[in-house]
Tab-separated table of C-alpha atoms in Angstrom:
chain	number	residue	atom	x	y	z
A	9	UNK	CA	0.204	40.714	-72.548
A	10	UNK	CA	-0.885	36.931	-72.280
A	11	UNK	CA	2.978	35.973	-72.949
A	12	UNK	CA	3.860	37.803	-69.820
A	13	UNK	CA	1.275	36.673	-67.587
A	14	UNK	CA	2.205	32.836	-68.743
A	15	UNK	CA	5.959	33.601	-67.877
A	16	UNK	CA	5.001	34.608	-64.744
A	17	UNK	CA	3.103	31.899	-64.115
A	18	UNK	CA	5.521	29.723	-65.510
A	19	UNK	CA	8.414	31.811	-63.003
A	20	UNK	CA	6.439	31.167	-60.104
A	21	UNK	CA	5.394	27.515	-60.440
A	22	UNK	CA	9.395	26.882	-61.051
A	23	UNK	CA	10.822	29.032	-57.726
A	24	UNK	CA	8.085	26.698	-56.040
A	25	UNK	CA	9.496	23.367	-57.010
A	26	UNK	CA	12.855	24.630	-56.120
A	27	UNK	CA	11.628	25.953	-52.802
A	28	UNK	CA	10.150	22.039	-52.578
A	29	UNK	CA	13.063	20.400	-53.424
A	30	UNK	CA	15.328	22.179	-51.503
A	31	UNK	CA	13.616	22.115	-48.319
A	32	UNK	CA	13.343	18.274	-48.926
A	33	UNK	CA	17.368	18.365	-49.073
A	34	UNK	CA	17.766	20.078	-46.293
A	35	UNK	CA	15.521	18.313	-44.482
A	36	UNK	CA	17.244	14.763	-45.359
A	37	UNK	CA	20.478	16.305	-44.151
A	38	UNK	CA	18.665	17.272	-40.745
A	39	UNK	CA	19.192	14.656	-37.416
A	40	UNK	CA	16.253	13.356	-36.485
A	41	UNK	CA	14.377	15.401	-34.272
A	42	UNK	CA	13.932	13.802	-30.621
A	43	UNK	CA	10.930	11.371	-30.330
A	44	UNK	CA	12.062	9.000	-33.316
A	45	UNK	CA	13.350	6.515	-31.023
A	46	UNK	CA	11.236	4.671	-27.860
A	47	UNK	CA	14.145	5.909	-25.770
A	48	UNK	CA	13.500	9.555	-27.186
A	49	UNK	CA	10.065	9.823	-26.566
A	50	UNK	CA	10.280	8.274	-22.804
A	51	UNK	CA	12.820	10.816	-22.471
A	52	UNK	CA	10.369	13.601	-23.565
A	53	UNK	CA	7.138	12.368	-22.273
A	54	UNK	CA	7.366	9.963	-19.964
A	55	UNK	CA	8.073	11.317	-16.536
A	56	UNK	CA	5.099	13.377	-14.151
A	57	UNK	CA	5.257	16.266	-11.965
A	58	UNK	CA	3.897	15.857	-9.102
A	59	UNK	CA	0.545	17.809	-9.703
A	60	UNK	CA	0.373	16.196	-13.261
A	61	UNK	CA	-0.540	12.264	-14.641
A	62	UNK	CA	-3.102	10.168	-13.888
A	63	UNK	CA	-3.416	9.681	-9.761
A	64	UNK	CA	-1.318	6.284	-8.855
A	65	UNK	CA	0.527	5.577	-5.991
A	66	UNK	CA	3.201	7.466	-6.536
A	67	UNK	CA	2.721	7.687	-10.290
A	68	UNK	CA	3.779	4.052	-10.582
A	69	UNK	CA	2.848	2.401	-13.916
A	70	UNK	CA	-0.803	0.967	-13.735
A	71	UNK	CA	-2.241	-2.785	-14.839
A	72	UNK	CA	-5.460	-4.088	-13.632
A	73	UNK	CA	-3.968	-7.218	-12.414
A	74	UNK	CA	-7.137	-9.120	-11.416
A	75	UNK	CA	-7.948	-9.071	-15.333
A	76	UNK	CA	-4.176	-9.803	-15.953
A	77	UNK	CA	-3.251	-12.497	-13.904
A	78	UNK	CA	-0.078	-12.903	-16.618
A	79	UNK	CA	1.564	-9.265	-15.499
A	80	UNK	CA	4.901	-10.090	-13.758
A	81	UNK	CA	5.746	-7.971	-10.360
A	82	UNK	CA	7.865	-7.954	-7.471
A	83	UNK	CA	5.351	-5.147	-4.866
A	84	UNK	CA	2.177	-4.021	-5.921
A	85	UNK	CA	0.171	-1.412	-4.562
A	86	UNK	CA	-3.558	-2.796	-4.490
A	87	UNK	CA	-7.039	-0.856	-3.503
A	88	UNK	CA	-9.676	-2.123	-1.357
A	89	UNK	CA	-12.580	0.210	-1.277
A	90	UNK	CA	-14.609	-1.090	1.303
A	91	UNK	CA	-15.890	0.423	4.579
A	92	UNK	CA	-19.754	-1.083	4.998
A	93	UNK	CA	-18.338	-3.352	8.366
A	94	UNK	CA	-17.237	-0.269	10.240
A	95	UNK	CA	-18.570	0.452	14.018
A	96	UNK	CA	-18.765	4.230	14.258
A	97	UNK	CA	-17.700	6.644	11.035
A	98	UNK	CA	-18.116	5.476	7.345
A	99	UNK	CA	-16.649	6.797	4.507
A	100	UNK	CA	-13.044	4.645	4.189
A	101	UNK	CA	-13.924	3.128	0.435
A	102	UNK	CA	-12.484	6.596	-0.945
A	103	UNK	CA	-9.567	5.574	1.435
A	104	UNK	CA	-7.245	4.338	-1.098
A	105	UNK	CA	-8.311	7.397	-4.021
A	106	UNK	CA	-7.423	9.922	-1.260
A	107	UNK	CA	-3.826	7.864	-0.557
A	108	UNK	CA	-2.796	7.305	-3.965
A	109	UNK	CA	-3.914	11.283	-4.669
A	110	UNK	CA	-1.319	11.966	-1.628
A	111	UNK	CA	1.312	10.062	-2.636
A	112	UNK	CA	1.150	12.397	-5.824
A	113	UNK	CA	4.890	14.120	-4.459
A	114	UNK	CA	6.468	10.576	-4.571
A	115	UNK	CA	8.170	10.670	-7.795
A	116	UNK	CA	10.826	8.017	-8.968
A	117	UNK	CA	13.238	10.774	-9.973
A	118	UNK	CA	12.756	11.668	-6.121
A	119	UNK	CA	12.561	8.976	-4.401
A	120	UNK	CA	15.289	8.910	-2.527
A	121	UNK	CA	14.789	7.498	1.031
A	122	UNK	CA	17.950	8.846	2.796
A	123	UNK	CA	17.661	7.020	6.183
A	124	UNK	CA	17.909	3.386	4.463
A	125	UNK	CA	20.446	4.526	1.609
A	126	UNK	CA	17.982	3.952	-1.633
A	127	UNK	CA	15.082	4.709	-3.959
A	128	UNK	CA	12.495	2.085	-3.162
A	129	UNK	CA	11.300	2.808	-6.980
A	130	UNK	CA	14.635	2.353	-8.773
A	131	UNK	CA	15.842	-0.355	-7.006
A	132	UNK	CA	15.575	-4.667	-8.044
A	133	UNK	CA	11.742	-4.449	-7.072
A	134	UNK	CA	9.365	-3.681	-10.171
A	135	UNK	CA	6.595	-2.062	-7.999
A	136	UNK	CA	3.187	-1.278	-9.830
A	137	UNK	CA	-0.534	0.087	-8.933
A	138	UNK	CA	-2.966	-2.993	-9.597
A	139	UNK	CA	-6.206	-0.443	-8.898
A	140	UNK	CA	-8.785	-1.371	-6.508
A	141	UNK	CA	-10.307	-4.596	-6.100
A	142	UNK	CA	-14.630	-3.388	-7.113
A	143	UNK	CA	-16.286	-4.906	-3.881
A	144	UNK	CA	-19.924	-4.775	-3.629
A	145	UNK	CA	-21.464	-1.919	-1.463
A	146	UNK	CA	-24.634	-3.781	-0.358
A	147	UNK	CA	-23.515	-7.591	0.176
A	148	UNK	CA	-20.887	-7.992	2.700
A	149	UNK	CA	-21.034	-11.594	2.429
A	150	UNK	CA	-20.302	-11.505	-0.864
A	151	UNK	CA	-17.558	-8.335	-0.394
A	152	UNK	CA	-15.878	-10.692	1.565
A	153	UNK	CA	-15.816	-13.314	-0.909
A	154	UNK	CA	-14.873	-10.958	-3.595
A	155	UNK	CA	-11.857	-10.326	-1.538
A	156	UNK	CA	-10.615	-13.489	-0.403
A	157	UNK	CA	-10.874	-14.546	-4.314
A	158	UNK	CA	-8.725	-11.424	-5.199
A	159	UNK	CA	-6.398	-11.592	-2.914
A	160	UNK	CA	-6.063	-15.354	-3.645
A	161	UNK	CA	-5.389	-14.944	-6.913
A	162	UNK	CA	-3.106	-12.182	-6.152
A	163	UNK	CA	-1.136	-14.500	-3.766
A	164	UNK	CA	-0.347	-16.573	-6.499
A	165	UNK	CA	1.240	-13.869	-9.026
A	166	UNK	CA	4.980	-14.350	-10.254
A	167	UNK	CA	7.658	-12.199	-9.405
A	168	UNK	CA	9.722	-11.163	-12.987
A	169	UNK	CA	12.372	-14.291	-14.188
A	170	UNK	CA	15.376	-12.784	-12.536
A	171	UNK	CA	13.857	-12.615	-9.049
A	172	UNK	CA	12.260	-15.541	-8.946
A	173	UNK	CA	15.601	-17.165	-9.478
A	174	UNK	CA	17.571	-15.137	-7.043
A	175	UNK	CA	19.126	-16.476	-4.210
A	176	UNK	CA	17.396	-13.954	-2.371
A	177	UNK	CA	14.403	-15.828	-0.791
A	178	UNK	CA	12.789	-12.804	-0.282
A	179	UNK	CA	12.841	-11.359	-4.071
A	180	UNK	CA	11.004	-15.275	-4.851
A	181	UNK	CA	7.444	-14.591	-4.382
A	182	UNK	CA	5.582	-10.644	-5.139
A	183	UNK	CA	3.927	-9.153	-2.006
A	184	UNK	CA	1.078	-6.932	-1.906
A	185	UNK	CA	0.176	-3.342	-0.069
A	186	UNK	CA	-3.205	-2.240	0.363
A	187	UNK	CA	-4.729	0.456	0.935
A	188	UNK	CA	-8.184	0.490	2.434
A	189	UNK	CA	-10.803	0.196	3.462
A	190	UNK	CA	-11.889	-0.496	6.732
A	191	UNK	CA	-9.624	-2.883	8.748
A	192	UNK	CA	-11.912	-5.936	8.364
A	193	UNK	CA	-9.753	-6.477	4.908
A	194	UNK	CA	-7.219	-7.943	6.834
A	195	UNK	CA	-9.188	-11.283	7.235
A	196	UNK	CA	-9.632	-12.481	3.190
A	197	UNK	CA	-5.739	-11.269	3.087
A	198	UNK	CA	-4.735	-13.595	5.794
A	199	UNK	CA	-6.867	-16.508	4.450
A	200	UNK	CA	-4.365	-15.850	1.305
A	201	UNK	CA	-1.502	-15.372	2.943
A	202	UNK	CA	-2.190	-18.676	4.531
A	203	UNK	CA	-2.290	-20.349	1.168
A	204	UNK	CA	1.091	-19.599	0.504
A	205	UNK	CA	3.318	-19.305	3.996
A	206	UNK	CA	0.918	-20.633	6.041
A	207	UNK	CA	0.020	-19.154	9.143
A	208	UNK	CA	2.069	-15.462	9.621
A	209	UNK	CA	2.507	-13.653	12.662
A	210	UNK	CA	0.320	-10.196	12.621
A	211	UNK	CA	2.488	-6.974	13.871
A	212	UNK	CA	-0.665	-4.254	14.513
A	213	UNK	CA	-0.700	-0.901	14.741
A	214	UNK	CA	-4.019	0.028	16.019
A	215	UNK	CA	-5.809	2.076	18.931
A	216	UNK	CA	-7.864	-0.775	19.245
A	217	UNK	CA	-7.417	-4.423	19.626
A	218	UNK	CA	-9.239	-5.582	17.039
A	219	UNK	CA	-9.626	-9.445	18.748
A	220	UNK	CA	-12.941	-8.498	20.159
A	221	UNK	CA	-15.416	-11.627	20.499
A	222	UNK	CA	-17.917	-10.282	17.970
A	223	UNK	CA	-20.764	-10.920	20.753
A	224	UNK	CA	-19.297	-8.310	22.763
A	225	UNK	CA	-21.313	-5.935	20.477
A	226	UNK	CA	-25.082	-5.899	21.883
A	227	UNK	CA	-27.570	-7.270	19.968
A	228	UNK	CA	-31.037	-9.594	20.379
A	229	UNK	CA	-30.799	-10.272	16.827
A	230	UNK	CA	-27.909	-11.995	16.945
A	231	UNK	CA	-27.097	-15.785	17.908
A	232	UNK	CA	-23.966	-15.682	19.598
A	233	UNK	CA	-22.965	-19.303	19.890
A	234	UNK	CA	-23.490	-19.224	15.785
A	235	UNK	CA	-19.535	-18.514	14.117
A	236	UNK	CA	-20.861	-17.976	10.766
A	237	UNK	CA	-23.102	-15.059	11.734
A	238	UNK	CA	-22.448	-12.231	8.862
A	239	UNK	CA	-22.750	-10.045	11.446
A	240	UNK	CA	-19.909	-11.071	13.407
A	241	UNK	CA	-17.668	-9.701	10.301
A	242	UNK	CA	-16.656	-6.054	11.392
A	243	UNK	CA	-13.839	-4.384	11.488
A	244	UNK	CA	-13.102	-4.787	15.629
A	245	UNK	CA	-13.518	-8.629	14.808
A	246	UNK	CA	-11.698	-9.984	11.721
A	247	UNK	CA	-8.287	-10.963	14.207
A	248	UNK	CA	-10.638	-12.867	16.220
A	249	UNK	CA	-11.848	-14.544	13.382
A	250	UNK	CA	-8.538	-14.445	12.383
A	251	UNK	CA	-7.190	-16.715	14.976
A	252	UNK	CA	-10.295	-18.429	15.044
A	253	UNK	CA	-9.597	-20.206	11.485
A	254	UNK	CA	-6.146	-20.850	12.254
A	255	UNK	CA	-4.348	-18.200	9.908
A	256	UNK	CA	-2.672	-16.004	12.773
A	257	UNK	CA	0.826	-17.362	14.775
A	258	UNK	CA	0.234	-17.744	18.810
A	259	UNK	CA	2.639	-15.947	21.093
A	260	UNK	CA	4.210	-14.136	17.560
A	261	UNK	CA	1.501	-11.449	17.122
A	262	UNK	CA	1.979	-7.951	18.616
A	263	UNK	CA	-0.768	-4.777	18.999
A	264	UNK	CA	0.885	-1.768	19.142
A	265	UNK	CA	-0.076	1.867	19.860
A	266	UNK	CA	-2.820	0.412	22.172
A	267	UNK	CA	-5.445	3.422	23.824
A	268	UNK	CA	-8.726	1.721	23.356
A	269	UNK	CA	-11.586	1.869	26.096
A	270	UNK	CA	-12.497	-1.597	26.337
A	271	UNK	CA	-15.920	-3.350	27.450
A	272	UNK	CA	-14.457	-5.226	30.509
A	273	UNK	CA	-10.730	-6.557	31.498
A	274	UNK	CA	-11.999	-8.802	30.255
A	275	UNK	CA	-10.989	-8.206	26.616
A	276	UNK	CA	-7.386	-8.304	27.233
A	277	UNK	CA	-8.230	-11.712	29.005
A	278	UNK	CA	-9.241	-12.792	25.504
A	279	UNK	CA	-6.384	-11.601	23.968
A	280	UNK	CA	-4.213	-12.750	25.937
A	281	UNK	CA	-5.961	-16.070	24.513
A	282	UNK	CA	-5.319	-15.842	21.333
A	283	UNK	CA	-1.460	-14.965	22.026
A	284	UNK	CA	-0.860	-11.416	21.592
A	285	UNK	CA	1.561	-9.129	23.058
A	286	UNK	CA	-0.053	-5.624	23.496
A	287	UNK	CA	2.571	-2.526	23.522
A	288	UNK	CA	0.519	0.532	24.814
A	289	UNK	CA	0.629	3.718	23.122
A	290	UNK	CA	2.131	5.553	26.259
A	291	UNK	CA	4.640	3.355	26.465
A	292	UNK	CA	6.263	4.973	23.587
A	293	UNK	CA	6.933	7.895	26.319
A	294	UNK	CA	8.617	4.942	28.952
A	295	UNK	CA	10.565	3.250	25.993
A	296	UNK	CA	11.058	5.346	23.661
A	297	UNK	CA	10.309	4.243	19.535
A	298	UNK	CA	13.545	2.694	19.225
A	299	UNK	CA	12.739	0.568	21.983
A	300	UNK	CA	9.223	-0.009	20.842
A	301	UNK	CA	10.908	-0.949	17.991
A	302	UNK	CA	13.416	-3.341	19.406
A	303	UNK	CA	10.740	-5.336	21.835
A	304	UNK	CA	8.844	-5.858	18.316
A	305	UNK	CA	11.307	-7.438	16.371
A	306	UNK	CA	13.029	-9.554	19.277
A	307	UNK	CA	9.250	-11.162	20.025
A	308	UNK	CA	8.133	-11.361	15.935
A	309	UNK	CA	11.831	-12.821	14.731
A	310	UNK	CA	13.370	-11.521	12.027
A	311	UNK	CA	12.847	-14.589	9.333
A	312	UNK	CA	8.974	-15.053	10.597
A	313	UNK	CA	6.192	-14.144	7.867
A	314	UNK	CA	4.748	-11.388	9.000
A	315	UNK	CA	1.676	-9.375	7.890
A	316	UNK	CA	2.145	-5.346	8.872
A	317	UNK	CA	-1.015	-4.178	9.164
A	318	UNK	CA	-1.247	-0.235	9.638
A	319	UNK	CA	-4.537	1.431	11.322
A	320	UNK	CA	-4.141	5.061	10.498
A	321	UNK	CA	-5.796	5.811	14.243
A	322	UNK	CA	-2.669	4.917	15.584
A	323	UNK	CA	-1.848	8.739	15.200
A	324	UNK	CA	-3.472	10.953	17.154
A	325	UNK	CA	-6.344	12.720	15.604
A	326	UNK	CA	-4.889	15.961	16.177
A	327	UNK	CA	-2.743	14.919	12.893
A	328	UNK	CA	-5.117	12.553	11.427
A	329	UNK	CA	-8.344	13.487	11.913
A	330	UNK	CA	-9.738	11.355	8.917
A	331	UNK	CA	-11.093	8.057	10.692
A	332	UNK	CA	-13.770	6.122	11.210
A	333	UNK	CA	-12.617	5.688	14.899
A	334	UNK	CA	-10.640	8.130	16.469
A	335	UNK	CA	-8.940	7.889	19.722
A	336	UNK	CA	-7.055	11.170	21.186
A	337	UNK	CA	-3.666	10.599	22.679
A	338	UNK	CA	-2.406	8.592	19.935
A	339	UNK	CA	1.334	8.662	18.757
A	340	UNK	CA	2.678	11.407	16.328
A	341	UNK	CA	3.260	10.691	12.370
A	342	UNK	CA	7.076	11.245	13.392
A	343	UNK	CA	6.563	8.673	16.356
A	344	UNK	CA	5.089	6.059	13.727
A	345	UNK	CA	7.544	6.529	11.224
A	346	UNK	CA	10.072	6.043	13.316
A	347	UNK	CA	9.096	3.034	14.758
A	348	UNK	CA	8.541	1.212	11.588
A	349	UNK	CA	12.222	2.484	10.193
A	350	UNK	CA	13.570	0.158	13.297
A	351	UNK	CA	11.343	-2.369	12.368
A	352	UNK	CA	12.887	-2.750	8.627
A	353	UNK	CA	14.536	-6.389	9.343
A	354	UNK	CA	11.011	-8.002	9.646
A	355	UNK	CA	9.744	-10.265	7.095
A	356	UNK	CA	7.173	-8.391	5.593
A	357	UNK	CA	5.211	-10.302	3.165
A	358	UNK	CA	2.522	-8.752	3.397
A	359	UNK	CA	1.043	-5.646	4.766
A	360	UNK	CA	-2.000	-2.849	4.583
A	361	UNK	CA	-2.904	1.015	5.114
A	362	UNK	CA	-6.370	1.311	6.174
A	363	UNK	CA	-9.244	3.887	7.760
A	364	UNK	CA	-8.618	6.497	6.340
A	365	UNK	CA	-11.540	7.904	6.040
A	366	UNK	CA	-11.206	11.296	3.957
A	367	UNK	CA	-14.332	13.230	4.081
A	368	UNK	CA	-13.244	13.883	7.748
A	369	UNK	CA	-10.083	15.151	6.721
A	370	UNK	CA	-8.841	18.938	7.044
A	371	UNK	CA	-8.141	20.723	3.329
A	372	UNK	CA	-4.350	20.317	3.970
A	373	UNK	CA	-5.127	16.309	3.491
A	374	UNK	CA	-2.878	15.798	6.758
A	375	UNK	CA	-4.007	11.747	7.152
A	376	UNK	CA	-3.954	10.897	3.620
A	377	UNK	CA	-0.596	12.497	3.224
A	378	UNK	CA	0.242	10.909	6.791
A	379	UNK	CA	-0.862	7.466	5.080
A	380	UNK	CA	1.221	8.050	2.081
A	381	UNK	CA	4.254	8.483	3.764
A	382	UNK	CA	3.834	5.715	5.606
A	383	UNK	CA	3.285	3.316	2.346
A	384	UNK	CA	6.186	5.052	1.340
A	385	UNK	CA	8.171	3.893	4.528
A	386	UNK	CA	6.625	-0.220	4.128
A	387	UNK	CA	7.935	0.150	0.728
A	388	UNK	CA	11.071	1.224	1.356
A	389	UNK	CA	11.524	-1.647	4.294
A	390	UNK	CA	10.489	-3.938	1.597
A	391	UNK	CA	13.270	-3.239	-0.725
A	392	UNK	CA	16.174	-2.934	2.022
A	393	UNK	CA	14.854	-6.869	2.787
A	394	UNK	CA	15.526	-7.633	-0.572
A	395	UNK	CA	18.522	-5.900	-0.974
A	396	UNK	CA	21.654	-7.900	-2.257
A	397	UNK	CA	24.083	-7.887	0.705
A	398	UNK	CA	26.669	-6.714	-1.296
A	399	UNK	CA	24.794	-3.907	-2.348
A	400	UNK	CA	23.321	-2.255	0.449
A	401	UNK	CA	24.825	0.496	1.694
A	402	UNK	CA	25.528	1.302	5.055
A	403	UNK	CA	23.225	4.583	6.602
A	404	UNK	CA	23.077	5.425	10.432
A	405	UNK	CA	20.943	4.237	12.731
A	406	UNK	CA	18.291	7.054	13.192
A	407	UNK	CA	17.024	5.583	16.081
């Protein structure tokens, strides 16, 4: 009886180290199952549906480039959540979360911008998300130096080896798009844009003028003849400080999309001052966008630095509703879009998204979505300027 149960024992212990051993074999003679390799597991897990990731613009690859001043890039996509120098509505720091969460349908695998003939993700521009600039809440003096130091620093980034030794001149230096924010983050963006090209003309789309003499806005608290008043820092003001320090190009600069009520005639008076050509919004219905379109690139030149800067109350509230300023009668989305396709020969070095404002927003997300098409649309523009001649391929004219 014990002989048997040992034998058994025995039996079993033996068909187990067989079992072992063959499996082993067969398992050597197996191909590698995919994921060994980097390539393998990019391959497997490193693409994002739309609904899935963590929420970048566009799911673009994310570095904190203010801590990583080495990171090379050619476009990156840069938050500034600041909104404490608005004049009406608050609420435009969770501007650039809404945007990037928005721009969640831009995928690299879609990307494909049929109107200019490319994928502004899969072209010679390395385009990443540098995250938001943290700008203090309670200090706007300080907020404003916080962002004239990041975007300084920014300014002075490298583009990756091969671009920076193109022949291209525009693949040479890395430009920035950010999204805000109020519009007063133009200013510490100029002052850095400054440092590098000097002064750049300004191409505006706005309700509003945005060159308004900061003592226009009442107040007995305020010294008017006194420049370095903090409260002369809003966002209705920063072009007039703007031109005031020197960083903006006379008789270069264009408004467009203009609605505004203003305080007197006077205020175009002092625009006219500081050299700006205003394009109303109605005369989109005289001219039609690829006209609009036209007049702005025959005044701005086509080798001119220019900063694009992008109020999202140039649409009509009816489609973005999610401001800190609306106007009604605005353009369309479509309208916008359009006009900045036939703008795409400008030389954009630099350019934001700002006031959106999302807690006024509907539940479909119609401006944030309108805002992250329109980043889409600056980015592709960007890419077609640094296209290769010889490589970019020839689309029709939509407008």
């Amino acid at each position: 009886m014990k002989f048997s149960v040992l034998y058994a024992a025995v039996a079993t212990f033996c068909r187990l180290v067989s079992a072992h051993v063959h499996a082993e074999a067969a398992e050597a003679q197996q191909e590698p199952f995919v994921g060994w390799t980097k390539e393998d597991l990019d391959a497997k897990w490193g693409t994002d549906w739309g609904f899935s990731g963590i929420s970048t613009f566009a799911h673009l690859p994310h570095t904190r480039c203010l801590q990583h001043p080495e990171v090379e890039y050619d476009i990156a996509i840069l938050g500034a959540p600041f909104d404490t120098a608005v004049t009406y509505r608050p609420g435009a720091r969770f501007g650039p979360r809404a945007i990037r969460a928005a721009s969640a349908r831009q995928t690299s695998f879609r990307g494909y911008n049929p109107r200019a003939g490319l994928n502004p993700y899969r072209e010679w521009a390395k385009i990443i998300d540098c995250g938001d600039i943290p700008i203090s809440p309670f200090d706007n003096a300080l907020a404003v130096r916080q962002m004239t130091e990041a975007y300084t620093n920014l300014a002075h980034s490298t583009a990756p080896k091969e671009n920076a030794e193109s022949s291209n001149a525009y693949r040479k230096k890395p430009k920035l798009m950010t999204l805000g924010g109020d519009h007063s983050i133009a200013l510490p963006t100029l002052r850095a844009l400054n440092k590098i090209y000097g002064n750049v003309a300004v191409v505006h789309f706005d309700a509003h003028l945005d060159t308004w003499h900061p003592a226009k806005y009442p107040s007995a608290w305020v010294d008017p003849n006194n420049p370095n008043e903090q409260s002369f820092f809003t966002h209705g003001t920063m072009f007039w400080v703007a031109h005031n320090e020197s960083l903006i190009m006379k008789d270069k600069s264009v408004h467009a999309g203009l609605r505004t009520r203003l305080s007197s005639i006077e205020d175009n008076e002092d625009d006219d001052a500081q050299g700006w050509v205003r394009i109303a919004c109605d005369d989109i219905d005289d001219m039609g966008a690829a006209a609009v379109a036209q007049k702005i690139v025959d005044h701005v030149g086509t080798d001119t630095p220019v900063y694009l800067s992008i109020d999202i109350d140039v649409i009509d509230p009816g489609m973005a509703p999610a401001t800190g300023t609306p106007e009604p009668g605005g353009w369309t989305t479509r309208e916008l879009i359009r006009v900045l396709r036939g703008i795409d020969a400008l030389n954009v070095v630099g350019a934001d998204i700002v006031e959106v404002s999302p807690a006024y927003d509907t539940s479909a997300e119609t401006t944030a979505m309108a805002a992250a098409q329109i980043g889409f649309e600056v980015l592709t523009n960007m890419v077609k300027r640094g296209m290769d001649n010889k490589t970019k391929v020839k689309v029709r004219d939509e407008l």
